JSON list of C-alpha atoms in Angstrom, two decimals:
[
{"chain": "A", "resi": 26, "resn": "MET", "atom": "CA", "xyz": [4.35, 111.81, -20.14]},
{"chain": "A", "resi": 27, "resn": "ILE", "atom": "CA", "xyz": [1.38, 110.66, -18.09]},
{"chain": "A", "resi": 28, "resn": "ASP", "atom": "CA", "xyz": [2.12, 110.35, -14.41]},
{"chain": "A", "resi": 29, "resn": "SER", "atom": "CA", "xyz": [1.40, 107.04, -12.76]},
{"chain": "A", "resi": 30, "resn": "HIS", "atom": "CA", "xyz": [-1.18, 107.09, -9.96]},
{"chain": "A", "resi": 31, "resn": "THR", "atom": "CA", "xyz": [-0.62, 103.64, -8.57]},
{"chain": "A", "resi": 32, "resn": "ASP", "atom": "CA", "xyz": [-2.19, 104.16, -5.16]},
{"chain": "A", "resi": 33, "resn": "THR", "atom": "CA", "xyz": [-5.74, 102.93, -4.77]},
{"chain": "A", "resi": 34, "resn": "PRO", "atom": "CA", "xyz": [-7.99, 106.02, -4.96]},
{"chain": "A", "resi": 35, "resn": "PRO", "atom": "CA", "xyz": [-10.12, 106.54, -1.87]},
{"chain": "A", "resi": 36, "resn": "ILE", "atom": "CA", "xyz": [-13.52, 104.94, -2.37]},
{"chain": "A", "resi": 37, "resn": "ASP", "atom": "CA", "xyz": [-15.27, 107.95, -0.84]},
{"chain": "A", "resi": 38, "resn": "ALA", "atom": "CA", "xyz": [-13.56, 110.50, -3.12]},
{"chain": "A", "resi": 39, "resn": "PRO", "atom": "CA", "xyz": [-16.16, 113.11, -4.23]},
{"chain": "A", "resi": 40, "resn": "LEU", "atom": "CA", "xyz": [-15.68, 112.53, -7.95]},
{"chain": "A", "resi": 41, "resn": "VAL", "atom": "CA", "xyz": [-16.00, 108.77, -7.53]},
{"chain": "A", "resi": 42, "resn": "ASP", "atom": "CA", "xyz": [-19.24, 109.39, -5.65]},
{"chain": "A", "resi": 43, "resn": "ALA", "atom": "CA", "xyz": [-20.50, 111.40, -8.61]},
{"chain": "A", "resi": 44, "resn": "VAL", "atom": "CA", "xyz": [-20.02, 108.64, -11.18]},
{"chain": "A", "resi": 45, "resn": "LEU", "atom": "CA", "xyz": [-20.44, 105.31, -9.36]},
{"chain": "A", "resi": 46, "resn": "ARG", "atom": "CA", "xyz": [-23.97, 104.73, -8.07]},
{"chain": "A", "resi": 47, "resn": "PRO", "atom": "CA", "xyz": [-25.96, 101.66, -7.01]},
{"chain": "A", "resi": 48, "resn": "VAL", "atom": "CA", "xyz": [-27.13, 99.74, -10.06]},
{"chain": "A", "resi": 49, "resn": "ARG", "atom": "CA", "xyz": [-30.88, 99.65, -10.59]},
{"chain": "A", "resi": 50, "resn": "GLY", "atom": "CA", "xyz": [-32.93, 97.24, -12.65]},
{"chain": "A", "resi": 51, "resn": "HIS", "atom": "CA", "xyz": [-32.02, 93.95, -14.30]},
{"chain": "A", "resi": 52, "resn": "MET", "atom": "CA", "xyz": [-29.08, 95.13, -16.43]},
{"chain": "A", "resi": 53, "resn": "ALA", "atom": "CA", "xyz": [-26.52, 94.81, -13.64]},
{"chain": "A", "resi": 54, "resn": "PHE", "atom": "CA", "xyz": [-23.61, 93.69, -15.82]},
{"chain": "A", "resi": 55, "resn": "GLU", "atom": "CA", "xyz": [-24.20, 96.31, -18.51]},
{"chain": "A", "resi": 56, "resn": "SER", "atom": "CA", "xyz": [-24.65, 99.07, -15.93]},
{"chain": "A", "resi": 57, "resn": "CYS", "atom": "CA", "xyz": [-21.39, 98.15, -14.21]},
{"chain": "A", "resi": 58, "resn": "VAL", "atom": "CA", "xyz": [-19.53, 98.26, -17.51]},
{"chain": "A", "resi": 59, "resn": "GLU", "atom": "CA", "xyz": [-21.10, 101.62, -18.36]},
{"chain": "A", "resi": 60, "resn": "GLN", "atom": "CA", "xyz": [-20.32, 103.25, -15.01]},
{"chain": "A", "resi": 61, "resn": "LEU", "atom": "CA", "xyz": [-16.77, 101.96, -14.68]},
{"chain": "A", "resi": 62, "resn": "GLY", "atom": "CA", "xyz": [-15.99, 102.61, -18.33]},
{"chain": "A", "resi": 63, "resn": "SER", "atom": "CA", "xyz": [-17.34, 106.16, -18.09]},
{"chain": "A", "resi": 64, "resn": "ALA", "atom": "CA", "xyz": [-15.30, 106.79, -14.93]},
{"chain": "A", "resi": 65, "resn": "ILE", "atom": "CA", "xyz": [-12.18, 105.75, -16.84]},
{"chain": "A", "resi": 66, "resn": "GLN", "atom": "CA", "xyz": [-13.08, 107.74, -19.96]},
{"chain": "A", "resi": 67, "resn": "LEU", "atom": "CA", "xyz": [-13.67, 110.90, -17.90]},
{"chain": "A", "resi": 68, "resn": "GLY", "atom": "CA", "xyz": [-10.42, 110.42, -16.03]},
{"chain": "A", "resi": 69, "resn": "ILE", "atom": "CA", "xyz": [-11.95, 109.85, -12.61]},
{"chain": "A", "resi": 70, "resn": "PHE", "atom": "CA", "xyz": [-9.76, 106.75, -12.61]},
{"chain": "A", "resi": 71, "resn": "ARG", "atom": "CA", "xyz": [-6.64, 107.73, -14.55]},
{"chain": "A", "resi": 72, "resn": "ALA", "atom": "CA", "xyz": [-3.98, 105.74, -16.33]},
{"chain": "A", "resi": 73, "resn": "GLY", "atom": "CA", "xyz": [-1.92, 103.96, -13.69]},
{"chain": "A", "resi": 74, "resn": "ASP", "atom": "CA", "xyz": [-4.65, 104.12, -11.02]},
{"chain": "A", "resi": 75, "resn": "ARG", "atom": "CA", "xyz": [-5.48, 100.89, -9.26]},
{"chain": "A", "resi": 76, "resn": "LEU", "atom": "CA", "xyz": [-9.23, 100.34, -9.00]},
{"chain": "A", "resi": 77, "resn": "PRO", "atom": "CA", "xyz": [-10.65, 99.98, -5.49]},
{"chain": "A", "resi": 78, "resn": "PRO", "atom": "CA", "xyz": [-10.91, 96.41, -4.15]},
{"chain": "A", "resi": 79, "resn": "GLU", "atom": "CA", "xyz": [-13.64, 94.17, -5.56]},
{"chain": "A", "resi": 80, "resn": "ARG", "atom": "CA", "xyz": [-15.54, 94.06, -2.29]},
{"chain": "A", "resi": 81, "resn": "GLU", "atom": "CA", "xyz": [-15.76, 97.86, -2.04]},
{"chain": "A", "resi": 82, "resn": "LEU", "atom": "CA", "xyz": [-16.72, 98.32, -5.68]},
{"chain": "A", "resi": 83, "resn": "ALA", "atom": "CA", "xyz": [-19.37, 95.60, -5.49]},
{"chain": "A", "resi": 84, "resn": "GLU", "atom": "CA", "xyz": [-20.88, 97.19, -2.38]},
{"chain": "A", "resi": 85, "resn": "ARG", "atom": "CA", "xyz": [-20.86, 100.65, -3.95]},
{"chain": "A", "resi": 86, "resn": "LEU", "atom": "CA", "xyz": [-22.54, 99.40, -7.13]},
{"chain": "A", "resi": 87, "resn": "SER", "atom": "CA", "xyz": [-24.89, 97.05, -5.22]},
{"chain": "A", "resi": 88, "resn": "VAL", "atom": "CA", "xyz": [-23.96, 94.04, -7.36]},
{"chain": "A", "resi": 89, "resn": "SER", "atom": "CA", "xyz": [-22.48, 90.65, -6.66]},
{"chain": "A", "resi": 90, "resn": "ARG", "atom": "CA", "xyz": [-18.73, 90.24, -6.87]},
{"chain": "A", "resi": 91, "resn": "ALA", "atom": "CA", "xyz": [-19.31, 87.74, -9.68]},
{"chain": "A", "resi": 92, "resn": "THR", "atom": "CA", "xyz": [-21.13, 90.39, -11.72]},
{"chain": "A", "resi": 93, "resn": "LEU", "atom": "CA", "xyz": [-18.41, 92.93, -10.98]},
{"chain": "A", "resi": 94, "resn": "ARG", "atom": "CA", "xyz": [-15.72, 90.47, -12.12]},
{"chain": "A", "resi": 95, "resn": "GLU", "atom": "CA", "xyz": [-17.58, 89.96, -15.40]},
{"chain": "A", "resi": 96, "resn": "ALA", "atom": "CA", "xyz": [-17.76, 93.72, -15.92]},
{"chain": "A", "resi": 97, "resn": "ILE", "atom": "CA", "xyz": [-14.05, 94.15, -15.21]},
{"chain": "A", "resi": 98, "resn": "SER", "atom": "CA", "xyz": [-13.33, 91.30, -17.59]},
{"chain": "A", "resi": 99, "resn": "ALA", "atom": "CA", "xyz": [-15.22, 93.16, -20.33]},
{"chain": "A", "resi": 100, "resn": "LEU", "atom": "CA", "xyz": [-13.19, 96.31, -19.64]},
{"chain": "A", "resi": 101, "resn": "ARG", "atom": "CA", "xyz": [-10.03, 94.24, -19.78]},
{"chain": "A", "resi": 102, "resn": "VAL", "atom": "CA", "xyz": [-10.96, 92.84, -23.20]},
{"chain": "A", "resi": 103, "resn": "ALA", "atom": "CA", "xyz": [-11.65, 96.40, -24.39]},
{"chain": "A", "resi": 104, "resn": "GLY", "atom": "CA", "xyz": [-8.19, 97.47, -23.22]},
{"chain": "A", "resi": 105, "resn": "PHE", "atom": "CA", "xyz": [-9.38, 99.78, -20.45]},
{"chain": "A", "resi": 106, "resn": "VAL", "atom": "CA", "xyz": [-7.73, 97.87, -17.60]},
{"chain": "A", "resi": 107, "resn": "SER", "atom": "CA", "xyz": [-5.20, 95.15, -16.90]},
{"chain": "A", "resi": 108, "resn": "THR", "atom": "CA", "xyz": [-5.21, 92.75, -13.98]},
{"chain": "A", "resi": 109, "resn": "THR", "atom": "CA", "xyz": [-2.37, 91.05, -12.14]},
{"chain": "A", "resi": 110, "resn": "ARG", "atom": "CA", "xyz": [-2.79, 88.29, -9.61]},
{"chain": "A", "resi": 111, "resn": "GLY", "atom": "CA", "xyz": [-1.04, 87.57, -6.36]},
{"chain": "A", "resi": 112, "resn": "ARG", "atom": "CA", "xyz": [0.28, 89.78, -3.60]},
{"chain": "A", "resi": 113, "resn": "GLY", "atom": "CA", "xyz": [0.44, 93.39, -4.68]},
{"chain": "A", "resi": 114, "resn": "GLY", "atom": "CA", "xyz": [-1.75, 92.66, -7.69]},
{"chain": "A", "resi": 115, "resn": "GLY", "atom": "CA", "xyz": [-5.02, 94.25, -8.70]},
{"chain": "A", "resi": 116, "resn": "THR", "atom": "CA", "xyz": [-6.78, 95.92, -11.58]},
{"chain": "A", "resi": 117, "resn": "VAL", "atom": "CA", "xyz": [-4.97, 98.91, -13.06]},
{"chain": "A", "resi": 118, "resn": "VAL", "atom": "CA", "xyz": [-6.33, 101.47, -15.51]},
{"chain": "A", "resi": 119, "resn": "GLU", "atom": "CA", "xyz": [-4.62, 101.59, -18.89]},
{"chain": "A", "resi": 120, "resn": "SER", "atom": "CA", "xyz": [-4.11, 104.69, -21.03]},
{"chain": "A", "resi": 121, "resn": "VAL", "atom": "CA", "xyz": [-7.19, 104.68, -23.25]},
{"chain": "A", "resi": 122, "resn": "GLY", "atom": "CA", "xyz": [-7.19, 108.28, -24.50]},
{"chain": "A", "resi": 123, "resn": "ALA", "atom": "CA", "xyz": [-10.16, 109.11, -26.65]},
{"chain": "A", "resi": 124, "resn": "SER", "atom": "CA", "xyz": [-11.15, 105.54, -27.33]},
{"chain": "A", "resi": 125, "resn": "GLU", "atom": "CA", "xyz": [-13.30, 105.27, -30.42]},
{"chain": "A", "resi": 126, "resn": "ASN", "atom": "CA", "xyz": [-14.41, 101.84, -29.32]},
{"chain": "A", "resi": 127, "resn": "TRP", "atom": "CA", "xyz": [-16.19, 103.28, -26.32]},
{"chain": "A", "resi": 128, "resn": "ARG", "atom": "CA", "xyz": [-18.62, 105.60, -28.07]},
{"chain": "A", "resi": 129, "resn": "PRO", "atom": "CA", "xyz": [-22.09, 104.21, -28.68]},
{"chain": "A", "resi": 130, "resn": "ASP", "atom": "CA", "xyz": [-23.55, 104.18, -32.17]},
{"chain": "A", "resi": 131, "resn": "GLN", "atom": "CA", "xyz": [-24.24, 107.75, -33.18]},
{"chain": "A", "resi": 132, "resn": "PRO", "atom": "CA", "xyz": [-27.32, 108.89, -35.09]},
{"chain": "A", "resi": 133, "resn": "SER", "atom": "CA", "xyz": [-26.72, 110.62, -38.41]},
{"chain": "A", "resi": 134, "resn": "GLY", "atom": "CA", "xyz": [-28.18, 113.47, -40.39]},
{"chain": "A", "resi": 135, "resn": "PRO", "atom": "CA", "xyz": [-30.99, 115.47, -38.76]},
{"chain": "A", "resi": 136, "resn": "ALA", "atom": "CA", "xyz": [-31.18, 113.03, -35.85]},
{"chain": "A", "resi": 137, "resn": "ARG", "atom": "CA", "xyz": [-27.49, 113.62, -35.14]},
{"chain": "A", "resi": 138, "resn": "LEU", "atom": "CA", "xyz": [-27.91, 117.40, -35.12]},
{"chain": "A", "resi": 139, "resn": "ALA", "atom": "CA", "xyz": [-30.99, 117.10, -32.91]},
{"chain": "A", "resi": 140, "resn": "ASP", "atom": "CA", "xyz": [-29.01, 114.96, -30.46]},
{"chain": "A", "resi": 141, "resn": "ILE", "atom": "CA", "xyz": [-26.23, 117.57, -30.26]},
{"chain": "A", "resi": 142, "resn": "GLU", "atom": "CA", "xyz": [-28.76, 120.37, -29.82]},
{"chain": "A", "resi": 143, "resn": "ASP", "atom": "CA", "xyz": [-30.50, 118.44, -27.04]},
{"chain": "A", "resi": 144, "resn": "ILE", "atom": "CA", "xyz": [-27.39, 117.83, -24.95]},
{"chain": "A", "resi": 145, "resn": "THR", "atom": "CA", "xyz": [-25.99, 121.33, -25.44]},
{"chain": "A", "resi": 146, "resn": "VAL", "atom": "CA", "xyz": [-29.29, 122.96, -24.41]},
{"chain": "A", "resi": 147, "resn": "PHE", "atom": "CA", "xyz": [-29.47, 120.72, -21.33]},
{"chain": "A", "resi": 148, "resn": "ARG", "atom": "CA", "xyz": [-25.87, 121.57, -20.46]},
{"chain": "A", "resi": 149, "resn": "SER", "atom": "CA", "xyz": [-26.51, 125.31, -20.86]},
{"chain": "A", "resi": 150, "resn": "ILE", "atom": "CA", "xyz": [-29.02, 125.03, -18.02]},
{"chain": "A", "resi": 151, "resn": "ILE", "atom": "CA", "xyz": [-27.36, 122.50, -15.73]},
{"chain": "A", "resi": 152, "resn": "GLU", "atom": "CA", "xyz": [-23.75, 123.71, -15.61]},
{"chain": "A", "resi": 153, "resn": "PRO", "atom": "CA", "xyz": [-24.22, 127.49, -15.24]},
{"chain": "A", "resi": 154, "resn": "GLY", "atom": "CA", "xyz": [-26.71, 126.68, -12.48]},
{"chain": "A", "resi": 155, "resn": "ALA", "atom": "CA", "xyz": [-24.17, 124.40, -10.82]},
{"chain": "A", "resi": 156, "resn": "ALA", "atom": "CA", "xyz": [-21.51, 127.12, -10.94]},
{"chain": "A", "resi": 157, "resn": "TYR", "atom": "CA", "xyz": [-23.96, 129.63, -9.45]},
{"chain": "A", "resi": 158, "resn": "ARG", "atom": "CA", "xyz": [-24.89, 127.27, -6.63]},
{"chain": "A", "resi": 159, "resn": "ALA", "atom": "CA", "xyz": [-21.27, 126.28, -5.95]},
{"chain": "A", "resi": 160, "resn": "ALA", "atom": "CA", "xyz": [-20.39, 129.94, -5.39]},
{"chain": "A", "resi": 161, "resn": "GLN", "atom": "CA", "xyz": [-23.17, 130.19, -2.78]},
{"chain": "A", "resi": 162, "resn": "VAL", "atom": "CA", "xyz": [-21.93, 127.22, -0.77]},
{"chain": "A", "resi": 163, "resn": "ASP", "atom": "CA", "xyz": [-19.82, 127.71, 2.35]},
{"chain": "A", "resi": 164, "resn": "LEU", "atom": "CA", "xyz": [-17.03, 125.57, 0.95]},
{"chain": "A", "resi": 165, "resn": "SER", "atom": "CA", "xyz": [-14.93, 123.39, 3.22]},
{"chain": "A", "resi": 166, "resn": "ALA", "atom": "CA", "xyz": [-11.15, 123.30, 2.92]},
{"chain": "A", "resi": 167, "resn": "ASP", "atom": "CA", "xyz": [-11.44, 119.92, 1.16]},
{"chain": "A", "resi": 168, "resn": "GLN", "atom": "CA", "xyz": [-13.95, 121.26, -1.35]},
{"chain": "A", "resi": 169, "resn": "ARG", "atom": "CA", "xyz": [-11.80, 124.29, -2.11]},
{"chain": "A", "resi": 170, "resn": "GLY", "atom": "CA", "xyz": [-8.82, 121.98, -2.48]},
{"chain": "A", "resi": 171, "resn": "LEU", "atom": "CA", "xyz": [-10.75, 119.76, -4.88]},
{"chain": "A", "resi": 172, "resn": "LEU", "atom": "CA", "xyz": [-11.56, 122.70, -7.15]},
{"chain": "A", "resi": 173, "resn": "THR", "atom": "CA", "xyz": [-8.04, 124.10, -7.14]},
{"chain": "A", "resi": 174, "resn": "SER", "atom": "CA", "xyz": [-6.42, 120.69, -7.70]},
{"chain": "A", "resi": 175, "resn": "CYS", "atom": "CA", "xyz": [-8.74, 119.96, -10.64]},
{"chain": "A", "resi": 176, "resn": "LEU", "atom": "CA", "xyz": [-7.88, 123.36, -12.13]},
{"chain": "A", "resi": 177, "resn": "ARG", "atom": "CA", "xyz": [-4.16, 122.63, -11.65]},
{"chain": "A", "resi": 178, "resn": "ASP", "atom": "CA", "xyz": [-4.51, 119.23, -13.35]},
{"chain": "A", "resi": 179, "resn": "LEU", "atom": "CA", "xyz": [-6.14, 120.98, -16.29]},
{"chain": "A", "resi": 180, "resn": "ARG", "atom": "CA", "xyz": [-3.35, 123.54, -16.54]},
{"chain": "A", "resi": 181, "resn": "GLU", "atom": "CA", "xyz": [-0.64, 120.86, -16.33]},
{"chain": "A", "resi": 182, "resn": "SER", "atom": "CA", "xyz": [-2.18, 118.51, -18.92]},
{"chain": "A", "resi": 183, "resn": "GLU", "atom": "CA", "xyz": [0.28, 117.63, -21.67]},
{"chain": "A", "resi": 184, "resn": "THR", "atom": "CA", "xyz": [-1.88, 115.81, -24.23]},
{"chain": "A", "resi": 185, "resn": "PRO", "atom": "CA", "xyz": [-5.35, 116.38, -25.68]},
{"chain": "A", "resi": 186, "resn": "ALA", "atom": "CA", "xyz": [-6.62, 113.21, -23.97]},
{"chain": "A", "resi": 187, "resn": "GLU", "atom": "CA", "xyz": [-5.28, 114.38, -20.59]},
{"chain": "A", "resi": 188, "resn": "TYR", "atom": "CA", "xyz": [-6.76, 117.83, -21.10]},
{"chain": "A", "resi": 189, "resn": "ARG", "atom": "CA", "xyz": [-10.23, 116.58, -21.94]},
{"chain": "A", "resi": 190, "resn": "GLN", "atom": "CA", "xyz": [-10.26, 114.23, -18.96]},
{"chain": "A", "resi": 191, "resn": "ALA", "atom": "CA", "xyz": [-9.10, 117.02, -16.64]},
{"chain": "A", "resi": 192, "resn": "ASP", "atom": "CA", "xyz": [-11.76, 119.28, -18.15]},
{"chain": "A", "resi": 193, "resn": "ALA", "atom": "CA", "xyz": [-14.47, 116.74, -17.34]},
{"chain": "A", "resi": 194, "resn": "ARG", "atom": "CA", "xyz": [-13.16, 116.28, -13.78]},
{"chain": "A", "resi": 195, "resn": "LEU", "atom": "CA", "xyz": [-13.28, 120.03, -13.14]},
{"chain": "A", "resi": 196, "resn": "HIS", "atom": "CA", "xyz": [-16.88, 120.30, -14.30]},
{"chain": "A", "resi": 197, "resn": "LEU", "atom": "CA", "xyz": [-17.84, 117.31, -12.16]},
{"chain": "A", "resi": 198, "resn": "ALA", "atom": "CA", "xyz": [-16.04, 118.82, -9.18]},
{"chain": "A", "resi": 199, "resn": "ILE", "atom": "CA", "xyz": [-18.07, 122.00, -9.48]},
{"chain": "A", "resi": 200, "resn": "ALA", "atom": "CA", "xyz": [-21.28, 119.97, -9.38]},
{"chain": "A", "resi": 201, "resn": "THR", "atom": "CA", "xyz": [-20.17, 117.81, -6.45]},
{"chain": "A", "resi": 202, "resn": "VAL", "atom": "CA", "xyz": [-19.45, 120.74, -4.12]},
{"chain": "A", "resi": 203, "resn": "CYS", "atom": "CA", "xyz": [-23.08, 121.85, -4.48]},
{"chain": "A", "resi": 204, "resn": "GLY", "atom": "CA", "xyz": [-24.18, 118.97, -2.23]},
{"chain": "A", "resi": 205, "resn": "SER", "atom": "CA", "xyz": [-26.88, 117.59, -4.53]},
{"chain": "A", "resi": 206, "resn": "ASP", "atom": "CA", "xyz": [-26.69, 113.97, -5.68]},
{"chain": "A", "resi": 207, "resn": "GLU", "atom": "CA", "xyz": [-29.23, 114.66, -8.43]},
{"chain": "A", "resi": 208, "resn": "LEU", "atom": "CA", "xyz": [-27.16, 117.55, -9.74]},
{"chain": "A", "resi": 209, "resn": "SER", "atom": "CA", "xyz": [-23.98, 115.45, -9.69]},
{"chain": "A", "resi": 210, "resn": "THR", "atom": "CA", "xyz": [-25.78, 112.69, -11.59]},
{"chain": "A", "resi": 211, "resn": "ALA", "atom": "CA", "xyz": [-27.06, 115.14, -14.21]},
{"chain": "A", "resi": 212, "resn": "CYS", "atom": "CA", "xyz": [-23.64, 116.73, -14.65]},
{"chain": "A", "resi": 213, "resn": "ASN", "atom": "CA", "xyz": [-22.02, 113.32, -14.96]},
{"chain": "A", "resi": 214, "resn": "ALA", "atom": "CA", "xyz": [-24.47, 112.36, -17.72]},
{"chain": "A", "resi": 215, "resn": "VAL", "atom": "CA", "xyz": [-23.76, 115.63, -19.54]},
{"chain": "A", "resi": 216, "resn": "GLN", "atom": "CA", "xyz": [-19.99, 115.27, -19.27]},
{"chain": "A", "resi": 217, "resn": "ILE", "atom": "CA", "xyz": [-20.04, 111.72, -20.62]},
{"chain": "A", "resi": 218, "resn": "LYS", "atom": "CA", "xyz": [-21.86, 112.86, -23.76]},
{"chain": "A", "resi": 219, "resn": "ILE", "atom": "CA", "xyz": [-19.84, 116.05, -24.19]},
{"chain": "A", "resi": 220, "resn": "HIS", "atom": "CA", "xyz": [-16.61, 114.12, -23.72]},
{"chain": "A", "resi": 221, "resn": "GLN", "atom": "CA", "xyz": [-17.62, 111.67, -26.44]},
{"chain": "A", "resi": 222, "resn": "LEU", "atom": "CA", "xyz": [-18.51, 114.47, -28.83]},
{"chain": "A", "resi": 223, "resn": "LEU", "atom": "CA", "xyz": [-15.33, 116.46, -28.17]},
{"chain": "A", "resi": 224, "resn": "ALA", "atom": "CA", "xyz": [-13.29, 113.36, -28.98]},
{"chain": "A", "resi": 225, "resn": "GLU", "atom": "CA", "xyz": [-14.62, 113.63, -32.54]},
{"chain": "A", "resi": 226, "resn": "ILE", "atom": "CA", "xyz": [-13.40, 117.16, -33.27]},
{"chain": "A", "resi": 227, "resn": "PRO", "atom": "CA", "xyz": [-9.86, 118.59, -33.62]},
{"chain": "A", "resi": 228, "resn": "PHE", "atom": "CA", "xyz": [-8.03, 119.82, -30.52]},
{"chain": "A", "resi": 229, "resn": "LEU", "atom": "CA", "xyz": [-8.01, 123.54, -31.31]},
{"chain": "A", "resi": 230, "resn": "GLN", "atom": "CA", "xyz": [-5.36, 125.53, -29.45]},
{"chain": "A", "resi": 231, "resn": "LYS", "atom": "CA", "xyz": [-7.20, 128.86, -29.84]},
{"chain": "A", "resi": 232, "resn": "ASN", "atom": "CA", "xyz": [-10.27, 127.39, -28.20]},
{"chain": "A", "resi": 233, "resn": "ILE", "atom": "CA", "xyz": [-8.18, 125.76, -25.46]},
{"chain": "A", "resi": 234, "resn": "GLU", "atom": "CA", "xyz": [-6.54, 129.07, -24.55]},
{"chain": "A", "resi": 235, "resn": "SER", "atom": "CA", "xyz": [-9.95, 130.71, -24.18]},
{"chain": "A", "resi": 236, "resn": "SER", "atom": "CA", "xyz": [-11.33, 127.75, -22.21]},
{"chain": "A", "resi": 237, "resn": "GLU", "atom": "CA", "xyz": [-8.39, 127.80, -19.80]},
{"chain": "A", "resi": 238, "resn": "GLU", "atom": "CA", "xyz": [-9.03, 131.44, -18.98]},
{"chain": "A", "resi": 239, "resn": "GLN", "atom": "CA", "xyz": [-12.75, 130.77, -18.52]},
{"chain": "A", "resi": 240, "resn": "HIS", "atom": "CA", "xyz": [-12.02, 127.84, -16.22]},
{"chain": "A", "resi": 241, "resn": "ARG", "atom": "CA", "xyz": [-9.70, 129.99, -14.13]},
{"chain": "A", "resi": 242, "resn": "ILE", "atom": "CA", "xyz": [-12.30, 132.76, -13.82]},
{"chain": "A", "resi": 243, "resn": "ILE", "atom": "CA", "xyz": [-15.09, 130.32, -12.95]},
{"chain": "A", "resi": 244, "resn": "VAL", "atom": "CA", "xyz": [-13.13, 128.62, -10.19]},
{"chain": "A", "resi": 245, "resn": "GLN", "atom": "CA", "xyz": [-11.96, 131.93, -8.76]},
{"chain": "A", "resi": 246, "resn": "ALA", "atom": "CA", "xyz": [-15.52, 133.28, -8.81]},
{"chain": "A", "resi": 247, "resn": "ILE", "atom": "CA", "xyz": [-16.74, 130.18, -6.95]},
{"chain": "A", "resi": 248, "resn": "LEU", "atom": "CA", "xyz": [-13.97, 130.50, -4.36]},
{"chain": "A", "resi": 249, "resn": "ASP", "atom": "CA", "xyz": [-14.78, 134.22, -3.96]},
{"chain": "A", "resi": 250, "resn": "GLY", "atom": "CA", "xyz": [-18.52, 133.56, -3.61]},
{"chain": "A", "resi": 251, "resn": "ASP", "atom": "CA", "xyz": [-19.32, 135.58, -6.75]},
{"chain": "A", "resi": 252, "resn": "ALA", "atom": "CA", "xyz": [-22.29, 133.53, -7.95]},
{"chain": "A", "resi": 253, "resn": "ASP", "atom": "CA", "xyz": [-23.38, 135.83, -10.77]},
{"chain": "A", "resi": 254, "resn": "ARG", "atom": "CA", "xyz": [-19.91, 135.92, -12.32]},
{"chain": "A", "resi": 255, "resn": "ALA", "atom": "CA", "xyz": [-19.50, 132.16, -12.00]},
{"chain": "A", "resi": 256, "resn": "ARG", "atom": "CA", "xyz": [-22.81, 131.57, -13.79]},
{"chain": "A", "resi": 257, "resn": "PHE", "atom": "CA", "xyz": [-22.19, 134.18, -16.49]},
{"chain": "A", "resi": 258, "resn": "VAL", "atom": "CA", "xyz": [-18.74, 132.85, -17.46]},
{"chain": "A", "resi": 259, "resn": "MET", "atom": "CA", "xyz": [-19.90, 129.22, -17.31]},
{"chain": "A", "resi": 260, "resn": "HIS", "atom": "CA", "xyz": [-22.77, 130.12, -19.63]},
{"chain": "A", "resi": 261, "resn": "ASP", "atom": "CA", "xyz": [-20.32, 131.61, -22.15]},
{"chain": "A", "resi": 262, "resn": "HIS", "atom": "CA", "xyz": [-18.04, 128.60, -21.74]},
{"chain": "A", "resi": 263, "resn": "CYS", "atom": "CA", "xyz": [-20.85, 126.14, -22.51]},
{"chain": "A", "resi": 264, "resn": "ALA", "atom": "CA", "xyz": [-22.03, 128.27, -25.44]},
{"chain": "A", "resi": 265, "resn": "ALA", "atom": "CA", "xyz": [-18.54, 128.26, -26.98]},
{"chain": "A", "resi": 266, "resn": "THR", "atom": "CA", "xyz": [-18.32, 124.47, -26.78]},
{"chain": "A", "resi": 267, "resn": "ALA", "atom": "CA", "xyz": [-21.80, 124.13, -28.25]},
{"chain": "A", "resi": 268, "resn": "ALA", "atom": "CA", "xyz": [-20.84, 126.36, -31.19]},
{"chain": "A", "resi": 269, "resn": "LEU", "atom": "CA", "xyz": [-17.79, 124.22, -31.96]},
{"chain": "A", "resi": 270, "resn": "LEU", "atom": "CA", "xyz": [-19.73, 120.97, -31.79]},
{"chain": "A", "resi": 271, "resn": "LYS", "atom": "CA", "xyz": [-22.52, 122.28, -34.01]},
{"chain": "A", "resi": 272, "resn": "GLY", "atom": "CA", "xyz": [-20.02, 123.69, -36.50]},
{"chain": "A", "resi": 273, "resn": "LEU", "atom": "CA", "xyz": [-17.69, 120.71, -36.74]},
{"chain": "A", "resi": 274, "resn": "LEU", "atom": "CA", "xyz": [-19.93, 117.67, -36.30]},
{"chain": "A", "resi": 275, "resn": "LYS", "atom": "CA", "xyz": [-22.34, 116.33, -38.88]}
]
């Protein structure tokens, strides 16, 4: 059973910072939908969470409250959120799992394989580097707590959808403790695409068991300041995921 997280998540939470950024350009509505929808898909806002107040979200995204309301309305139509009015009301995240409606149109044939190769190569550079850097940081108590709580959420996941969201949150957490907005942005982009691809393949218990051990080693290496070990195991972890995606997707 999925636990309910009905309290409004803090607007300055590190993982929220990693996925919600000021909107740039003229596609304000579309960008709001993309960012909020991705935050829900990756489990930054989980089923039962109440979204932050309109005013705070609008300020964070640098859009008008009218534009934000339109974006939330689109998410509501797609089944990502529900809204209640009146005292104690608000917008609450629904359980969307691996929503097939959220994935963009995928290329096919050689273009599809090239797309998978592109994102897995990019990930093989970004995420091992993030793990290496995270292990070099003098982590605060809050940062250490973020990593250990994300690892615990992963271990306690009870469904494939919960597991994959917790997986994405852990990888984002590793990037956020590095202190680089650009790195967090890059990792967020990678996790969105990887999450979408993983939703298309079977949930393989053998792979999950191996991944859980790798996650545990990576987090412990970061906490211990063992940068080389953190990078090495993250590299193997990314390579294993890449092999599955290339083998099972067409």
